[in-house]
Amino acid sequence: MKCLVAIAALACACAAQAAPVTPLAKADVTALLLPPAKGAKVIAIWALDCAYCEENLSALLAWQRNHENVDLVFVATDAIGQAAALEARLKAAKLDGVPSRAYADPSPERLNFLIDPTWGGETPRTLVIRADGSKNALSGALTAERIARLMP
Amino acid sequence: MRRLLLLAALAVAPAIPAHDMHGMSMGHEAAFGFDAAIDAKGRLWVVDTIGEHVRVRRSDDMGKDFTLTTIVNPTGEPIYAEGENRPKVALGPHGEIYVTWSQPRKAPWTGFVRFSRSLDDGAHFDLPATVHADRAEITHRFDALAVDGQGRVVVAWIDKRDLEAATQAGKPYLGAATYYSWSTDRGAHFAPERKIVDQSCECCRIALARAPDGSIDAFFRAIYGDNIRDHAVATLPVDGKAPQVARATFTQWHIEGCPHHGPSLAIDAAGVKHAVWFSAANDAPTITYGQLVPGQPPRHAATVATTGASHADLAVDGRRVWIVWNQMTAAGLDLMLRASTDGGAHFGEAKAIAHTDGASGWPKLVLANHQAFVAWNPGGSFRLVPADAAR
């Protein structure tokens, strides 16, 4: 039992530090886009091949830490089969504490379209969904100033 | 207790096998990236990938069956096989088959441009060679391939050596440089690479097309001012002269990010540079057609498609111009066509000429006997869709 508790404690510690990247399939998009109960949900879309994306994720994480009621989720347009590479990249950038998804569909363009039909697939892409259901999105690496303009 | 056990199980569950970027093609479970060309005998050549192998196939009946399949690199290597990085094929004037691809290296955003050729009608390919002399573990990716009017092989790519140098010197540098090289001996050797331009976009394919004088023009996404990602056009000299690079689109799209969306170019017999390109200026994703004039706004600029449209290609034959693209909708993916019979002054309505519920690589237009066909591979299954039947 002691041993189990110790392992469980380890598990909890890991969970607090590193969120595993979980699949985002077509059927999951509706739930992903549900408005939060209060404040704002920020969906930060990135890709392994995008040299601007980590700074955007970092800026959004910093914003979340300084503001209340901001739900932040990272969505990689890379395939879930790349989970190990995604987790390694997030960990190296100290971004692995944020809930994180990766595409699980043969057609990344379809998920792009379902998440945001007004988006051309460029990254980074930041989608903000407010509690009242309203949405706002911006492409490109965001500064704190631009993030502020997106928020409620 | 049960919950504890569950947590414990989670804690010791093995991680997903460590397929790092070095060990696999870059992305989605199936790599749909392909290229296609039709030779002087009307035979179709298709290049794509199977895992770590580049595969060349030949069809003598316009894509219904493949009578020849040859693995270009029997020794596997990582290959970028989707998105803006996909293998390329080009045909020489004496039956040469040239193939390039980008090979991911271990570190993020790194790669080498690889080249191979067949001089025996596709039966065998030479051992792959790296095109560029620079072997730093940095980006040399997003290869583009063409053969000029003299049979010279031209390869262009995105290259971060100047970004690295600027970073080390503490100087600002946006994006990456675009480089090229050429071979005058059917790909046996390549000239030392030359820079086309500094500070261009680091994540969009480069379009190459042959002009009536036989030279190769490049059309690619560049960076103007503060991350305005418009396009530049340049003829690529193969005599050691420096390319003259001029801005050719003026959408003013500002993005500190990766469009993942390169242009296409086709040049007609009169030298008119027909082009399509993508921009999301003013948050409006748009594919635009226009005729490029170096340093000036394009002529006959027209919106081809908007929301959900991506990765257009075009071809020209006489006064006829064809534009195709992938159109995502809630109901799946449509292969779309618009055609002009007056040299691009006007285009007909957009028509869906094929559909898939799944995914496909990006469409590639090929011409045979003055007819246009669209190479597409929905679900990884190659097909050649006639463009003219839909008109």
Coordinates of C-alpha atoms in Angstrom, one line a residue:
Chain A
M1 CA 0.0 0.0 0.0
K2 CA 2.7 2.4 0.9
C3 CA 4.4 1.6 -2.3
L4 CA 1.1 2.3 -4.2
V5 CA 0.7 5.6 -2.5
A6 CA 4.2 6.5 -3.4
I7 CA 3.6 5.6 -7.0
A8 CA 0.3 7.4 -7.0
A9 CA 2.0 10.4 -5.5
L10 CA 4.5 10.3 -8.3
A11 CA 1.7 10.0 -10.8
C12 CA 0.0 13.1 -9.3
A13 CA 3.3 15.0 -9.4
C14 CA 3.8 14.1 -13.0
A15 CA 0.3 15.1 -13.9
A16 CA 0.8 18.5 -12.3
Q17 CA 4.0 19.1 -14.3
A18 CA 3.3 17.4 -17.6
A19 CA 0.0 17.1 -19.4
P20 CA 0.1 14.3 -22.0
V21 CA -0.9 15.3 -25.5
T22 CA -4.3 13.7 -26.1
P23 CA -6.0 13.1 -29.5
L24 CA -8.4 15.6 -31.0
A25 CA -10.7 13.8 -33.4
K26 CA -13.5 15.2 -35.6
A27 CA -16.1 14.2 -32.9
D28 CA -14.2 16.1 -30.2
V29 CA -14.3 19.5 -31.9
T30 CA -17.8 20.4 -30.6
A31 CA -16.7 19.9 -27.0
L32 CA -13.5 21.8 -27.6
L33 CA -15.4 24.8 -28.9
L34 CA -17.9 24.9 -26.0
P35 CA -17.9 28.2 -24.3
P36 CA -16.5 28.3 -20.8
A37 CA -18.7 28.8 -17.7
K38 CA -17.0 32.2 -17.1
G39 CA -14.2 34.2 -18.5
A40 CA -12.6 32.9 -21.7
K41 CA -11.3 29.7 -23.3
V42 CA -8.2 30.2 -25.3
I43 CA -7.4 27.6 -28.0
A44 CA -3.8 28.1 -29.0
I45 CA -3.1 26.2 -32.3
W46 CA 0.5 25.4 -33.1
A47 CA 2.6 23.0 -35.2
L48 CA 6.0 21.4 -34.9
D49 CA 7.0 23.1 -38.2
C50 CA 6.1 26.6 -37.0
A51 CA 9.0 28.6 -35.8
Y52 CA 6.7 31.3 -34.3
C53 CA 4.5 29.0 -32.3
E54 CA 6.3 28.4 -29.1
E55 CA 6.7 32.1 -28.4
N56 CA 2.9 32.4 -28.9
L57 CA 2.2 29.6 -26.5
S58 CA 4.5 31.1 -24.0
A59 CA 2.9 34.5 -24.3
L60 CA -0.6 33.0 -23.8
L61 CA 0.6 31.0 -20.8
A62 CA 2.1 34.1 -19.3
W63 CA -1.2 35.9 -19.9
Q64 CA -3.2 33.1 -18.2
R65 CA -0.9 33.2 -15.2
N66 CA -1.6 36.9 -14.7
H67 CA -5.4 36.8 -15.3
E68 CA -8.3 34.9 -13.8
N69 CA -10.8 32.8 -15.6
V70 CA -8.7 32.0 -18.6
D71 CA -8.9 28.4 -19.8
L72 CA -5.9 27.6 -22.0
V73 CA -5.6 24.6 -24.2
F74 CA -2.9 23.9 -26.8
V75 CA -3.9 22.2 -30.0
A76 CA -1.1 20.9 -32.4
T77 CA -2.1 20.4 -36.0
D78 CA 0.5 17.7 -36.1
A79 CA -0.8 14.1 -35.9
I80 CA -1.2 12.4 -32.5
G81 CA 1.4 9.9 -33.8
Q82 CA 3.8 12.7 -33.1
A83 CA 2.9 12.9 -29.4
A84 CA 6.3 12.1 -28.2
A85 CA 7.9 14.9 -30.3
L86 CA 5.2 17.3 -29.3
E87 CA 5.6 16.5 -25.6
A88 CA 9.4 16.8 -25.9
R89 CA 9.0 20.2 -27.6
L90 CA 6.5 21.5 -25.0
K91 CA 8.6 20.2 -22.1
A92 CA 11.8 21.9 -23.5
A93 CA 9.9 25.2 -23.7
K94 CA 8.4 24.7 -20.2
L95 CA 4.9 24.6 -21.8
D96 CA 4.0 21.1 -20.7
G97 CA 1.7 22.0 -17.8
V98 CA -1.1 23.1 -20.2
P99 CA -3.8 20.7 -21.4
S100 CA -2.6 19.7 -24.9
R101 CA -4.2 18.1 -27.9
A102 CA -3.0 16.9 -31.3
Y103 CA -4.9 16.2 -34.5
A104 CA -6.3 12.7 -34.9
D105 CA -7.8 12.8 -38.4
P106 CA -6.3 11.7 -41.8
S107 CA -7.2 15.2 -43.0
P108 CA -5.7 18.1 -40.9
E109 CA -7.5 20.5 -43.2
R110 CA -10.8 19.1 -42.1
L111 CA -10.1 19.7 -38.5
N112 CA -8.8 23.2 -39.4
F113 CA -12.2 23.9 -41.0
L114 CA -14.3 22.4 -38.2
I115 CA -12.4 24.4 -35.6
D116 CA -12.5 27.7 -37.5
P117 CA -13.9 27.8 -41.0
T118 CA -12.5 31.3 -41.4
W119 CA -9.0 30.1 -40.9
G120 CA -6.6 29.4 -43.8
G121 CA -4.4 27.0 -41.8
E122 CA -1.6 29.4 -41.0
T123 CA 0.0 29.1 -37.6
P124 CA 0.1 30.1 -34.9
R125 CA -3.6 30.7 -34.6
T126 CA -5.3 31.8 -31.4
L127 CA -9.0 31.3 -31.0
V128 CA -10.8 32.9 -28.0
I129 CA -14.2 31.8 -27.0
R130 CA -16.0 33.8 -24.3
A131 CA -18.6 32.6 -21.8
D132 CA -21.4 34.3 -23.9
G133 CA -20.4 32.2 -26.9
S134 CA -18.8 35.0 -28.9
K135 CA -15.5 34.2 -30.6
N136 CA -12.5 36.0 -31.9
A137 CA -9.4 34.7 -33.6
L138 CA -6.0 36.0 -34.7
S139 CA -3.2 34.5 -36.7
G140 CA 0.5 35.1 -35.9
A141 CA 2.6 35.3 -32.8
L142 CA 0.8 37.6 -30.3
T143 CA 2.2 40.2 -28.0
A144 CA 0.6 40.9 -24.6
E145 CA -1.0 43.9 -26.2
R146 CA -2.6 41.9 -29.0
I147 CA -3.7 39.2 -26.5
A148 CA -5.4 41.9 -24.5
R149 CA -7.4 43.0 -27.5
L150 CA -8.7 39.4 -27.9
M151 CA -9.8 39.0 -24.4
P152 CA -13.3 39.7 -22.8
Chain B
M1 CA -7.8 2.3 -3.5
R2 CA -9.2 1.6 -6.9
R3 CA -8.5 5.2 -7.9
L4 CA -5.0 4.9 -6.6
L5 CA -4.4 1.8 -8.6
L6 CA -5.6 3.5 -11.6
L7 CA -3.3 6.4 -11.1
A8 CA -0.5 4.1 -10.5
A9 CA -1.2 2.3 -13.7
L10 CA -1.3 5.6 -15.5
A11 CA 2.0 6.5 -14.0
V12 CA 3.8 3.4 -15.2
A13 CA 2.0 3.2 -18.5
P14 CA 4.7 3.1 -21.2
A15 CA 4.9 6.3 -23.2
I16 CA 3.9 6.3 -26.8
P17 CA 6.8 4.9 -28.8
A18 CA 9.4 7.6 -29.3
H19 CA 8.9 8.3 -32.9
D20 CA 10.9 11.4 -33.0
M21 CA 11.0 13.6 -36.0
H22 CA 14.2 11.9 -37.2
G23 CA 12.7 8.5 -37.5
M24 CA 9.6 9.1 -39.6
S25 CA 8.0 11.1 -42.2
M26 CA 6.7 14.3 -40.7
G27 CA 3.2 14.0 -39.8
H28 CA -0.2 12.6 -40.4
E29 CA -0.6 8.8 -40.4
A30 CA -0.7 8.7 -44.2
A31 CA 1.6 10.9 -46.1
F32 CA -0.3 12.2 -49.1
G33 CA 2.4 14.4 -50.6
F34 CA 3.0 13.5 -54.3
D35 CA 4.0 15.1 -57.6
A36 CA 3.2 14.2 -61.2
A37 CA 4.5 14.9 -64.7
I38 CA 3.7 13.7 -68.2
D39 CA 6.5 13.0 -70.6
A40 CA 6.7 13.6 -74.4
K41 CA 5.4 10.2 -75.0
G42 CA 2.3 10.9 -73.0
R43 CA 3.4 8.6 -70.1
L44 CA 2.5 9.7 -66.6
W45 CA 5.2 9.8 -63.9
V46 CA 4.2 10.0 -60.2
V47 CA 6.4 10.4 -57.2
D48 CA 5.3 9.8 -53.6
T49 CA 6.6 8.1 -50.5
I50 CA 6.2 4.9 -48.6
G51 CA 7.6 5.3 -45.2
E52 CA 11.3 6.2 -45.6
H53 CA 11.3 5.5 -49.3
V54 CA 10.6 7.7 -52.3
R55 CA 8.7 5.8 -54.9
V56 CA 8.5 6.6 -58.7
R57 CA 5.7 5.0 -60.7
R58 CA 5.0 5.2 -64.4
S59 CA 1.5 4.8 -66.0
D60 CA 1.1 4.3 -69.7
D61 CA -2.7 4.7 -69.6
M62 CA -3.1 8.0 -67.8
G63 CA -3.1 6.8 -64.3
K64 CA -5.4 3.8 -64.5
D65 CA -2.5 1.3 -64.0
F66 CA 1.1 1.6 -63.1
T67 CA 3.4 -0.5 -65.3
L68 CA 6.6 0.4 -63.5
T69 CA 7.4 1.0 -59.8
T70 CA 10.9 1.9 -58.7
I71 CA 12.1 2.8 -55.2
V72 CA 14.5 5.7 -55.6
N73 CA 16.3 5.2 -52.3
P74 CA 16.6 1.5 -51.3
T75 CA 18.3 2.6 -48.1
G76 CA 15.5 4.4 -46.2
E77 CA 15.9 7.9 -44.8
P78 CA 13.5 10.3 -43.1
I79 CA 11.5 12.3 -45.7
Y80 CA 9.2 15.3 -45.5
A81 CA 6.2 13.9 -47.4
E82 CA 3.3 16.2 -46.8
G83 CA 2.2 19.8 -46.6
E84 CA 4.5 22.3 -48.2
N85 CA 7.3 19.7 -48.3
R86 CA 6.6 16.8 -50.7
P87 CA 8.7 14.9 -53.2
K88 CA 9.1 16.4 -56.7
V89 CA 9.5 15.0 -60.1
A90 CA 10.7 16.7 -63.3
L91 CA 11.6 15.3 -66.7
G92 CA 14.6 16.1 -68.8
P93 CA 14.7 16.4 -72.6
H94 CA 16.4 13.1 -73.2
G95 CA 14.3 10.9 -71.0
E96 CA 15.9 11.9 -67.7
I97 CA 13.8 11.5 -64.6
Y98 CA 14.8 13.8 -61.8
V99 CA 13.5 13.6 -58.2
T100 CA 14.1 15.8 -55.2
W101 CA 12.8 15.8 -51.6
S102 CA 13.6 17.3 -48.2
Q103 CA 15.1 15.1 -45.6
P104 CA 14.4 16.0 -41.9
R105 CA 17.5 16.1 -39.7
K106 CA 17.4 15.5 -36.0
A107 CA 16.8 19.0 -34.7
P108 CA 13.6 20.8 -35.2
W109 CA 13.3 22.8 -38.5
T110 CA 16.4 21.3 -40.0
G111 CA 16.7 19.4 -43.3
F112 CA 18.8 18.7 -46.4
V113 CA 17.6 18.9 -50.0
R114 CA 18.1 15.5 -51.7
F115 CA 18.4 14.7 -55.4
S116 CA 18.3 11.5 -57.4
R117 CA 18.0 10.8 -61.1
S118 CA 17.3 7.9 -63.5
L119 CA 18.9 7.8 -66.9
D120 CA 17.4 4.4 -67.8
D121 CA 13.7 5.3 -68.1
G122 CA 13.0 4.8 -64.4
A123 CA 14.4 1.3 -64.0
H124 CA 17.1 2.5 -61.6
F125 CA 17.9 5.7 -59.7
D126 CA 21.3 6.9 -58.6
L127 CA 22.2 7.0 -55.0
P128 CA 20.6 10.2 -53.5
A129 CA 22.9 13.2 -53.2
T130 CA 22.6 16.3 -51.1
V131 CA 22.2 19.3 -53.5
H132 CA 23.8 22.0 -51.3
A133 CA 27.4 22.3 -50.4
D134 CA 26.5 23.8 -47.0
R135 CA 26.1 20.9 -44.5
A136 CA 25.2 22.8 -41.4
E137 CA 22.3 21.2 -39.4
I138 CA 19.9 23.9 -40.2
T139 CA 16.9 24.4 -42.6
H140 CA 17.6 23.5 -46.2
R141 CA 14.1 22.4 -47.0
F142 CA 11.0 23.1 -49.2
D143 CA 12.8 22.0 -52.3
A144 CA 11.5 23.0 -55.7
L145 CA 12.6 21.4 -59.0
A146 CA 12.5 22.4 -62.6
V147 CA 14.4 21.7 -65.9
D148 CA 15.2 24.7 -68.1
G149 CA 15.1 24.9 -71.9
Q150 CA 18.7 23.7 -72.2
G151 CA 18.0 20.6 -70.0
R152 CA 19.7 22.1 -67.0
V153 CA 18.3 21.0 -63.6
V154 CA 17.4 23.9 -61.3
V155 CA 16.7 23.3 -57.6
A156 CA 15.6 26.0 -55.2
W157 CA 15.0 25.8 -51.5
I158 CA 14.5 27.7 -48.2
D159 CA 17.8 28.0 -46.3
K160 CA 18.5 29.4 -42.8
R161 CA 22.3 29.9 -43.0
D162 CA 22.0 33.7 -43.1
L163 CA 19.5 33.6 -40.2
E164 CA 22.0 31.6 -38.2
A165 CA 24.8 34.0 -39.0
A166 CA 22.6 37.0 -38.1
T167 CA 21.5 35.5 -34.9
Q168 CA 25.1 34.8 -33.9
A169 CA 26.0 38.4 -34.7
G170 CA 23.1 39.6 -32.7
K171 CA 21.5 41.2 -35.7
P172 CA 17.8 41.0 -36.5
Y173 CA 16.7 38.7 -39.4
L174 CA 13.2 37.9 -40.4
G175 CA 12.3 34.5 -41.9
A176 CA 14.9 32.7 -43.9
A177 CA 16.8 33.0 -47.2
T178 CA 15.9 31.4 -50.5
Y179 CA 18.7 29.7 -52.3
Y180 CA 19.1 27.8 -55.6
S181 CA 21.6 25.7 -57.5
W182 CA 21.7 24.1 -61.0
S183 CA 23.3 21.3 -62.8
T184 CA 24.6 21.4 -66.4
D185 CA 25.4 17.7 -66.5
R186 CA 22.1 16.0 -66.0
G187 CA 22.3 16.1 -62.3
A188 CA 25.8 14.6 -61.9
H189 CA 27.0 17.7 -60.2
F190 CA 25.4 20.9 -58.9
A191 CA 26.9 24.3 -58.9
P192 CA 27.7 26.0 -55.6
E193 CA 24.4 27.4 -54.3
R194 CA 23.5 31.0 -54.7
K195 CA 21.2 33.1 -52.7
I196 CA 18.0 34.4 -54.4
V197 CA 17.1 36.7 -51.6
D198 CA 17.4 37.2 -47.8
Q199 CA 14.5 37.4 -45.4
S200 CA 11.9 35.4 -47.2
C201 CA 9.1 33.2 -45.8
E202 CA 10.4 30.1 -44.0
C203 CA 7.5 27.8 -44.5
C204 CA 6.0 28.0 -48.0
R205 CA 6.7 26.1 -51.1
I206 CA 8.5 27.8 -54.0
A207 CA 6.9 27.8 -57.4
L208 CA 9.3 27.3 -60.4
A209 CA 8.2 27.6 -64.1
R210 CA 9.9 27.7 -67.4
A211 CA 9.7 30.9 -69.5
P212 CA 9.6 30.9 -73.3
D213 CA 13.3 31.7 -73.5
G214 CA 14.0 28.5 -71.5
S215 CA 15.0 30.2 -68.3
I216 CA 13.4 29.3 -65.0
D217 CA 11.4 31.8 -62.9
A218 CA 10.8 31.5 -59.2
F219 CA 7.7 32.8 -57.5
F220 CA 7.8 32.6 -53.7
R221 CA 6.6 34.2 -50.5
A222 CA 8.9 36.9 -49.3
I223 CA 8.8 39.3 -46.4
Y224 CA 8.4 43.0 -46.8
G225 CA 8.9 45.5 -43.9
D226 CA 7.5 44.2 -40.6
N227 CA 6.4 40.6 -41.5
I228 CA 4.3 41.6 -44.6
R229 CA 4.3 38.2 -46.3
D230 CA 3.7 38.9 -50.0
H231 CA 5.4 37.3 -53.0
A232 CA 8.5 37.9 -55.0
V233 CA 9.4 36.8 -58.6
A234 CA 12.9 36.3 -60.0
T235 CA 14.5 34.7 -63.0
L236 CA 17.2 32.3 -61.8
P237 CA 20.4 32.8 -63.9
V238 CA 22.6 29.8 -64.5
D239 CA 25.6 31.8 -65.6
G240 CA 26.7 33.1 -62.2
K241 CA 24.8 36.4 -62.4
A242 CA 22.8 37.4 -59.4
P243 CA 19.0 37.0 -59.6
Q244 CA 17.0 40.1 -59.9
V245 CA 14.2 39.8 -57.4
A246 CA 11.1 42.0 -57.5
R247 CA 8.0 42.1 -55.4
A248 CA 5.0 40.8 -57.3
T249 CA 2.0 40.7 -55.0
F250 CA 0.7 43.5 -52.7
T251 CA -1.9 41.9 -50.4
Q252 CA -0.2 43.5 -47.4
W253 CA -0.8 40.4 -45.3
H254 CA 1.0 40.9 -42.0
I255 CA 1.7 37.7 -40.1
E256 CA 4.4 36.8 -37.6
G257 CA 3.8 33.2 -38.3
C258 CA 3.8 30.4 -40.9
P259 CA 1.3 30.6 -43.7
H260 CA 2.1 27.0 -44.8
H261 CA 0.8 28.1 -48.1
G262 CA 3.0 28.6 -51.2
P263 CA 2.0 29.9 -54.6
S264 CA 2.0 28.4 -58.1
L265 CA 3.2 29.8 -61.4
A266 CA 2.8 28.9 -65.1
I267 CA 4.2 31.0 -68.0
D268 CA 2.6 31.0 -71.4
A269 CA 4.3 31.2 -74.8
A270 CA 4.1 35.0 -74.8
G271 CA 5.9 35.1 -71.5
V272 CA 2.8 36.1 -69.4
K273 CA 3.4 34.9 -65.9
H274 CA 0.1 33.4 -64.7
A275 CA 0.0 32.9 -60.9
V276 CA -2.1 31.9 -58.0
W277 CA -1.3 32.7 -54.4
F278 CA -2.8 32.7 -50.9
S279 CA -3.3 35.5 -48.5
A280 CA -5.3 36.0 -45.3
A281 CA -5.0 39.8 -45.1
N282 CA -7.8 41.4 -43.2
D283 CA -8.6 37.9 -41.8
A284 CA -10.0 36.8 -45.1
P285 CA -8.3 33.7 -46.4
T286 CA -8.3 34.2 -50.2
I287 CA -6.7 32.5 -53.2
T288 CA -6.0 35.1 -55.9
Y289 CA -5.1 34.8 -59.6
G290 CA -3.1 37.4 -61.4
Q291 CA -0.5 38.0 -64.1
L292 CA 2.8 39.0 -62.5
V293 CA 4.6 42.1 -63.4
P294 CA 7.9 42.5 -61.5
G295 CA 7.7 45.4 -59.1
Q296 CA 4.0 46.2 -59.9
P297 CA 0.6 44.9 -58.8
P298 CA -0.5 41.9 -60.9
R299 CA -2.7 42.4 -63.9
H300 CA -6.1 40.8 -64.2
A301 CA -6.1 40.0 -60.4
A302 CA -9.2 38.1 -59.5
T303 CA -10.4 36.2 -56.4
V304 CA -10.4 32.5 -57.2
A305 CA -11.8 31.2 -53.9
T306 CA -12.1 32.1 -50.3
T307 CA -13.0 30.2 -47.1
G308 CA -11.9 26.6 -46.9
A309 CA -9.9 26.8 -50.2
S310 CA -6.3 25.8 -50.1
H311 CA -3.2 25.0 -52.2
A312 CA -4.2 26.0 -55.7
D313 CA -2.2 25.0 -58.8
L314 CA -2.5 26.3 -62.3
A315 CA -1.6 25.5 -65.9
V316 CA -1.7 27.4 -69.1
D317 CA -1.9 26.3 -72.8
G318 CA -2.3 29.0 -75.4
R319 CA -5.3 31.1 -74.3
R320 CA -6.5 28.5 -71.9
V321 CA -5.8 28.7 -68.2
W322 CA -6.9 26.2 -65.6
I323 CA -6.9 26.7 -61.8
V324 CA -7.5 23.9 -59.3
W325 CA -7.6 23.7 -55.6
N326 CA -8.7 21.8 -52.6
Q327 CA -12.0 23.1 -51.1
M328 CA -12.8 21.9 -47.6
T329 CA -16.5 21.9 -46.6
A330 CA -18.5 20.4 -43.8
A331 CA -19.3 17.6 -46.2
G332 CA -15.7 16.7 -47.0
L333 CA -13.1 17.7 -49.6
D334 CA -13.9 18.9 -53.1
L335 CA -11.4 19.2 -55.9
M336 CA -12.4 22.4 -57.6
L337 CA -11.7 23.9 -61.0
R338 CA -12.0 27.2 -62.7
A339 CA -11.0 27.7 -66.3
S340 CA -10.4 30.6 -68.7
T341 CA -10.4 30.6 -72.5
D342 CA -9.2 34.1 -72.9
G343 CA -5.8 34.0 -71.4
G344 CA -6.9 34.6 -67.8
A345 CA -8.9 37.8 -68.4
H346 CA -12.0 36.0 -67.2
F347 CA -12.7 32.7 -65.5
G348 CA -15.7 30.5 -65.4
E349 CA -17.6 29.5 -62.3
A350 CA -16.0 27.2 -59.8
K351 CA -16.9 23.6 -60.3
A352 CA -16.3 20.5 -58.2
I353 CA -14.8 17.9 -60.4
A354 CA -14.1 15.3 -57.7
H355 CA -14.9 14.7 -54.0
T356 CA -13.6 12.7 -51.1
D357 CA -14.9 12.2 -47.6
G358 CA -11.3 11.7 -46.6
A359 CA -8.0 13.5 -47.3
S360 CA -5.9 14.0 -50.4
G361 CA -2.6 15.5 -51.3
W362 CA -2.7 18.8 -53.1
P363 CA -3.9 18.9 -56.7
K364 CA -1.3 19.1 -59.4
L365 CA -2.2 20.1 -63.0
V366 CA -0.6 18.3 -65.9
L367 CA -1.0 18.8 -69.6
A368 CA -1.1 16.3 -72.4
N369 CA -2.0 17.0 -76.0
H370 CA -3.3 20.5 -75.0
Q371 CA -5.7 18.9 -72.5
A372 CA -5.5 19.4 -68.7
F373 CA -5.6 16.7 -66.1
V374 CA -5.6 17.0 -62.3
A375 CA -3.4 14.6 -60.4
W376 CA -5.1 13.9 -57.0
N377 CA -4.7 11.1 -54.5
P378 CA -7.8 10.9 -52.2
G379 CA -7.3 8.4 -49.5
G380 CA -3.8 7.8 -50.9
S381 CA -5.2 6.4 -54.1
F382 CA -3.8 8.2 -57.1
R383 CA -6.1 9.3 -59.9
L384 CA -5.9 11.6 -62.9
V385 CA -9.1 13.7 -63.2
P386 CA -9.8 15.2 -66.6
A387 CA -10.3 19.0 -66.3
D388 CA -11.9 19.5 -69.6
A389 CA -14.7 17.1 -69.3
A390 CA -16.1 19.3 -66.5
R391 CA -16.2 22.4 -68.6

